[in-house]
Structures are given as C-alpha cells and as structure tokens.
Amino acid sequence: IMDKIITYFQTNWQEYLGLLGQHLEITLIVVVIAIVIAVPLGIICSKYRGFQAGCERFFGFLRVVPSLAVLIACIPIVGTGVLPAVIALTILAIPPILLNTAQAFINLPDQTIEAAIGMGMSDRCCFFKIKMPLAFPLIFTGIRTAVVEVIASATLAAYIGAGGLGSIIFTGLGLMRTDLLIIGGGSVAILSLFTGWLLDSYYKRKTRYLG
C-alpha cells in the first residue's frame, strides 16, 4: 500500500494540490460567512434572551440534520457544485460560534463594564475596547470548533461535484482502492489537526497578556 501511496503523490501531486486548495477554499468561505452571521446574532442573543432561545432551538435543529441530507435537499434549488456545499456547511458552522458569542457577552463582568462607563467611555468605545477583548477567548473557541468541524465535513462536498479532498475518498470507495482512502482520509485528519494547532498557537499569542 505504501508503494501505491508514494506512486500516487509522484504522478498526481498537481491534482492533489488542486483538491487541497479547493478544500481550503470551501472551508474559508464557509467560516467567513458563519462568522459574519453568527457573531452579530450572538451579540443580539445576549441582549434578548427570548431571541436567544429561539436561535438556539432553530440552529440546534438544523445542526441535527445530517449535512449530506442538506446537500441533497439543496440540489433541486441551487444545483450541484460549491453553493449547496457552502450552504450545508455554513449551517453546521453557525451554532458553535453563535452559542459561544452569546455566552461570552452574557457572562461579561458587570463591574468592569460599569467602571469603563463611569470613566466616561462611550458605548462604542466600551464595546470595542472592553467587551470584545473580554469576549474574544470564548468566541474564538467557537470559531476553532467550527473550523475543525467544517474541514472534516467538507469531504461531503465532493459528493455533489464541489471538489476537495473528499474526491479522493469517493474515488477510493468507487474503485475499492485502500491507498486512496488512506490518502484522502489521512489528509483530512492531518489538515484538521494542523489547523487546530495553528489556531491554538494564534490564540495563545493573542491572549498571552490576558492571563
């Protein structure tokens, strides 16, 4: 098997890099969209508890639905390709960011906020200089969770022609080739671990003065 894996990379390295690039592109698009949607919603949820409960139930329900089912449901509406994959994966990525953002702002220390306002700080200034830095660790944890989940689930994008590393896995399944399954599955696992490590390193560097 190892010989077949080496041969694959020797003869198909350009195709592999292309599939890896597609996988990363889909992941980046999904995570950016999820952040743009989930962070503002999370902030609103922290102010209105009724709205928070509704959002949690709605996105919690969507998260229970398998991503593959969402992909298939999107095909009659938006066709195949990247768009239905982005929709399905965004639904998967929103809940952890939304919930963590809401909890981060709900649990902000009141004394710190009151002290900042008492010093004459405007609401806008207080939000960006006090609230956001304090909420950042929990929000970032939600983003990290979403990124790792999306990388793992983006393999399903290949099922509807969106490309990515999942193409190698589905080809391996179709041809009954263990080497392709190892290459595809191993690449996704390594990419998830490496991305998690990269985000952890960024988090530690960004918050090294907060402890």
Tab-separated table of C-alpha atoms in Angstrom:
chain	number	residue	atom	x	y	z
A	1	ILE	CA	0.000	0.000	0.000
A	2	MET	CA	2.831	2.375	0.855
A	3	ASP	CA	4.275	1.947	-2.632
A	4	LYS	CA	0.906	2.872	-4.152
A	5	ILE	CA	0.660	5.944	-1.934
A	6	ILE	CA	4.141	7.101	-2.953
A	7	THR	CA	3.335	6.460	-6.625
A	8	TYR	CA	0.123	8.491	-6.309
A	9	PHE	CA	1.963	11.537	-4.997
A	10	GLN	CA	4.683	11.176	-7.633
A	11	THR	CA	2.205	11.091	-10.517
A	12	ASN	CA	-0.744	13.099	-9.187
A	13	TRP	CA	0.787	15.756	-6.930
A	14	GLN	CA	-0.585	18.629	-9.016
A	15	GLU	CA	-4.108	17.204	-8.895
A	16	TYR	CA	-3.713	16.610	-5.151
A	17	LEU	CA	-2.663	20.204	-4.518
A	18	GLY	CA	-5.649	21.380	-6.555
A	19	LEU	CA	-8.054	19.295	-4.454
A	20	LEU	CA	-6.381	20.518	-1.264
A	21	GLY	CA	-6.798	24.103	-2.453
A	22	GLN	CA	-10.484	23.513	-3.181
A	23	HIS	CA	-10.960	22.015	0.288
A	24	LEU	CA	-9.325	25.004	1.953
A	25	GLU	CA	-11.258	27.461	-0.223
A	26	ILE	CA	-14.621	25.929	0.697
A	27	THR	CA	-13.645	25.899	4.378
A	28	LEU	CA	-12.546	29.550	4.322
A	29	ILE	CA	-15.719	30.711	2.548
A	30	VAL	CA	-17.941	28.814	4.981
A	31	VAL	CA	-16.153	30.024	8.113
A	32	VAL	CA	-16.162	33.678	6.993
A	33	ILE	CA	-19.900	33.542	6.214
A	34	ALA	CA	-20.605	31.773	9.516
A	35	ILE	CA	-18.669	34.415	11.486
A	36	VAL	CA	-20.450	37.278	9.691
A	37	ILE	CA	-23.833	35.731	10.534
A	38	ALA	CA	-23.198	34.149	13.939
A	39	VAL	CA	-21.241	36.839	15.802
A	40	PRO	CA	-23.828	39.647	15.338
A	41	LEU	CA	-26.633	37.177	16.088
A	42	GLY	CA	-24.800	36.054	19.214
A	43	ILE	CA	-24.451	39.651	20.404
A	44	ILE	CA	-28.173	40.240	19.810
A	45	CYS	CA	-28.983	36.988	21.637
A	46	SER	CA	-27.028	38.178	24.673
A	47	LYS	CA	-29.351	41.195	24.929
A	48	TYR	CA	-32.649	39.444	24.234
A	49	ARG	CA	-32.971	36.081	25.988
A	50	GLY	CA	-36.176	35.170	24.151
A	51	PHE	CA	-34.419	35.664	20.830
A	52	GLN	CA	-31.511	33.596	22.145
A	53	ALA	CA	-33.767	30.655	22.976
A	54	GLY	CA	-35.342	30.812	19.515
A	55	CYS	CA	-31.986	30.930	17.737
A	56	GLU	CA	-30.597	28.069	19.817
A	57	ARG	CA	-33.591	25.874	19.026
A	58	PHE	CA	-33.583	26.773	15.325
A	59	PHE	CA	-29.888	26.253	14.667
A	60	GLY	CA	-29.794	23.306	17.063
A	61	PHE	CA	-32.460	21.626	14.938
A	62	LEU	CA	-30.580	22.387	11.716
A	63	ARG	CA	-27.383	21.005	13.213
A	64	VAL	CA	-29.086	17.691	13.985
A	65	VAL	CA	-29.987	17.277	10.305
A	66	PRO	CA	-27.102	15.425	8.562
A	67	SER	CA	-25.025	17.638	6.278
A	68	LEU	CA	-25.443	15.125	3.453
A	69	ALA	CA	-29.232	15.436	3.723
A	70	VAL	CA	-28.963	19.237	3.490
A	71	LEU	CA	-26.681	18.885	0.463
A	72	ILE	CA	-29.166	16.647	-1.320
A	73	ALA	CA	-32.075	18.933	-0.396
A	74	CYS	CA	-30.239	21.933	-1.882
A	75	ILE	CA	-29.603	20.281	-5.259
A	76	PRO	CA	-33.117	20.884	-6.723
A	77	ILE	CA	-32.933	24.535	-5.616
A	78	VAL	CA	-29.358	25.646	-6.336
A	79	GLY	CA	-27.986	22.712	-8.308
A	80	THR	CA	-24.686	20.975	-7.709
A	81	GLY	CA	-21.249	22.406	-7.046
A	82	VAL	CA	-19.841	24.711	-4.410
A	83	LEU	CA	-23.004	26.661	-3.494
A	84	PRO	CA	-25.027	23.820	-1.891
A	85	ALA	CA	-21.871	22.663	-0.104
A	86	VAL	CA	-21.351	26.157	1.313
A	87	ILE	CA	-24.987	26.334	2.460
A	88	ALA	CA	-24.888	22.948	4.209
A	89	LEU	CA	-21.529	23.548	5.869
A	90	THR	CA	-22.484	27.074	6.971
A	91	ILE	CA	-25.482	25.605	8.779
A	92	LEU	CA	-23.021	23.292	10.551
A	93	ALA	CA	-20.583	26.103	11.408
A	94	ILE	CA	-23.008	28.717	12.776
A	95	PRO	CA	-24.164	27.057	16.069
A	96	PRO	CA	-20.808	26.827	17.917
A	97	ILE	CA	-19.896	30.419	17.018
A	98	LEU	CA	-23.379	31.731	17.819
A	99	LEU	CA	-23.674	29.964	21.180
A	100	ASN	CA	-20.163	30.891	22.300
A	101	THR	CA	-20.637	34.524	21.287
A	102	ALA	CA	-23.916	34.765	23.199
A	103	GLN	CA	-22.412	33.193	26.316
A	104	ALA	CA	-19.304	35.374	26.074
A	105	PHE	CA	-21.349	38.590	26.161
A	106	ILE	CA	-23.837	37.302	28.732
A	107	ASN	CA	-21.028	36.486	31.165
A	108	LEU	CA	-19.107	39.746	30.837
A	109	PRO	CA	-18.174	41.103	34.285
A	110	ASP	CA	-20.648	43.872	35.133
A	111	GLN	CA	-18.204	45.668	37.417
A	112	THR	CA	-15.680	46.084	34.610
A	113	ILE	CA	-18.319	47.457	32.227
A	114	GLU	CA	-19.683	49.833	34.866
A	115	ALA	CA	-16.177	51.063	35.671
A	116	ALA	CA	-15.482	51.773	31.990
A	117	ILE	CA	-18.737	53.699	31.600
A	118	GLY	CA	-18.081	55.530	34.864
A	119	MET	CA	-14.771	56.728	33.450
A	120	GLY	CA	-16.662	58.421	30.622
A	121	MET	CA	-16.106	55.776	27.947
A	122	SER	CA	-18.732	55.846	25.178
A	123	ASP	CA	-20.801	52.768	24.361
A	124	ARG	CA	-18.942	52.268	21.073
A	125	CYS	CA	-15.555	52.618	22.703
A	126	CYS	CA	-16.587	50.338	25.561
A	127	PHE	CA	-17.747	47.697	23.102
A	128	PHE	CA	-14.527	47.550	21.078
A	129	LYS	CA	-12.006	48.185	23.865
A	130	ILE	CA	-13.614	46.337	26.778
A	131	LYS	CA	-16.393	43.960	25.756
A	132	MET	CA	-14.862	42.465	22.609
A	133	PRO	CA	-11.433	41.733	24.153
A	134	LEU	CA	-13.111	40.086	27.150
A	135	ALA	CA	-15.455	38.077	24.926
A	136	PHE	CA	-12.754	37.126	22.421
A	137	PRO	CA	-11.477	33.911	24.102
A	138	LEU	CA	-14.884	32.219	24.146
A	139	ILE	CA	-15.809	33.477	20.675
A	140	PHE	CA	-12.517	32.198	19.289
A	141	THR	CA	-13.124	28.796	20.860
A	142	GLY	CA	-16.404	28.590	18.962
A	143	ILE	CA	-14.669	29.608	15.721
A	144	ARG	CA	-11.982	26.966	16.247
A	145	THR	CA	-14.621	24.293	16.798
A	146	ALA	CA	-16.459	25.378	13.659
A	147	VAL	CA	-13.297	25.359	11.534
A	148	VAL	CA	-12.317	21.823	12.555
A	149	GLU	CA	-15.874	20.535	12.010
A	150	VAL	CA	-16.094	22.161	8.585
A	151	ILE	CA	-12.747	20.743	7.455
A	152	ALA	CA	-13.897	17.252	8.420
A	153	SER	CA	-17.375	17.609	6.894
A	154	ALA	CA	-16.214	19.330	3.690
A	155	THR	CA	-15.316	15.884	2.351
A	156	LEU	CA	-19.041	15.508	1.557
A	157	ALA	CA	-18.759	18.410	-0.895
A	158	ALA	CA	-17.194	16.033	-3.415
A	159	TYR	CA	-20.441	14.055	-3.473
A	160	ILE	CA	-22.141	16.873	-5.391
A	161	GLY	CA	-19.183	17.873	-7.523
A	162	ALA	CA	-17.725	20.648	-5.363
A	163	GLY	CA	-14.284	19.059	-5.275
A	164	GLY	CA	-11.955	18.931	-2.308
A	165	LEU	CA	-10.147	16.063	-0.639
A	166	GLY	CA	-13.390	14.120	-0.469
A	167	SER	CA	-12.958	13.433	-4.192
A	168	ILE	CA	-10.042	11.153	-3.370
A	169	ILE	CA	-12.100	9.320	-0.759
A	170	PHE	CA	-15.099	8.806	-3.061
A	171	THR	CA	-12.806	7.664	-5.877
A	172	GLY	CA	-11.210	5.189	-3.486
A	173	LEU	CA	-14.620	3.886	-2.477
A	174	GLY	CA	-15.700	3.507	-6.082
A	175	LEU	CA	-12.528	1.725	-7.160
A	176	MET	CA	-12.106	-0.199	-3.896
A	177	ARG	CA	-8.608	1.255	-3.505
A	178	THR	CA	-7.361	1.346	0.057
A	179	ASP	CA	-4.444	3.614	-0.845
A	180	LEU	CA	-6.791	6.397	-2.000
A	181	LEU	CA	-8.921	6.025	1.123
A	182	ILE	CA	-5.814	6.372	3.279
A	183	ILE	CA	-4.573	9.381	1.285
A	184	GLY	CA	-7.939	11.167	1.381
A	185	GLY	CA	-8.873	10.339	4.970
A	186	GLY	CA	-5.346	10.895	6.260
A	187	SER	CA	-5.077	14.250	4.505
A	188	VAL	CA	-8.334	15.474	6.083
A	189	ALA	CA	-7.231	14.270	9.525
A	190	ILE	CA	-3.804	15.907	9.230
A	191	LEU	CA	-5.355	19.116	7.903
A	192	SER	CA	-7.794	19.223	10.836
A	193	LEU	CA	-5.021	18.654	13.390
A	194	PHE	CA	-2.685	21.168	11.755
A	195	THR	CA	-5.394	23.828	11.535
A	196	GLY	CA	-6.347	23.223	15.169
A	197	TRP	CA	-2.696	23.610	16.191
A	198	LEU	CA	-2.353	26.765	14.081
A	199	LEU	CA	-5.435	28.336	15.662
A	200	ASP	CA	-4.297	27.339	19.152
A	201	SER	CA	-0.929	28.986	18.515
A	202	TYR	CA	-2.637	32.159	17.323
A	203	TYR	CA	-4.925	32.136	20.365
A	204	LYS	CA	-2.025	31.769	22.801
A	205	ARG	CA	-0.116	34.587	21.139
A	206	LYS	CA	-3.179	36.827	21.064
A	207	THR	CA	-4.133	36.218	24.700
A	208	ARG	CA	-0.706	35.883	26.301
A	209	TYR	CA	-1.236	39.081	28.293
A	210	LEU	CA	-4.775	38.248	29.458
A	211	GLY	CA	-3.797	35.562	31.954
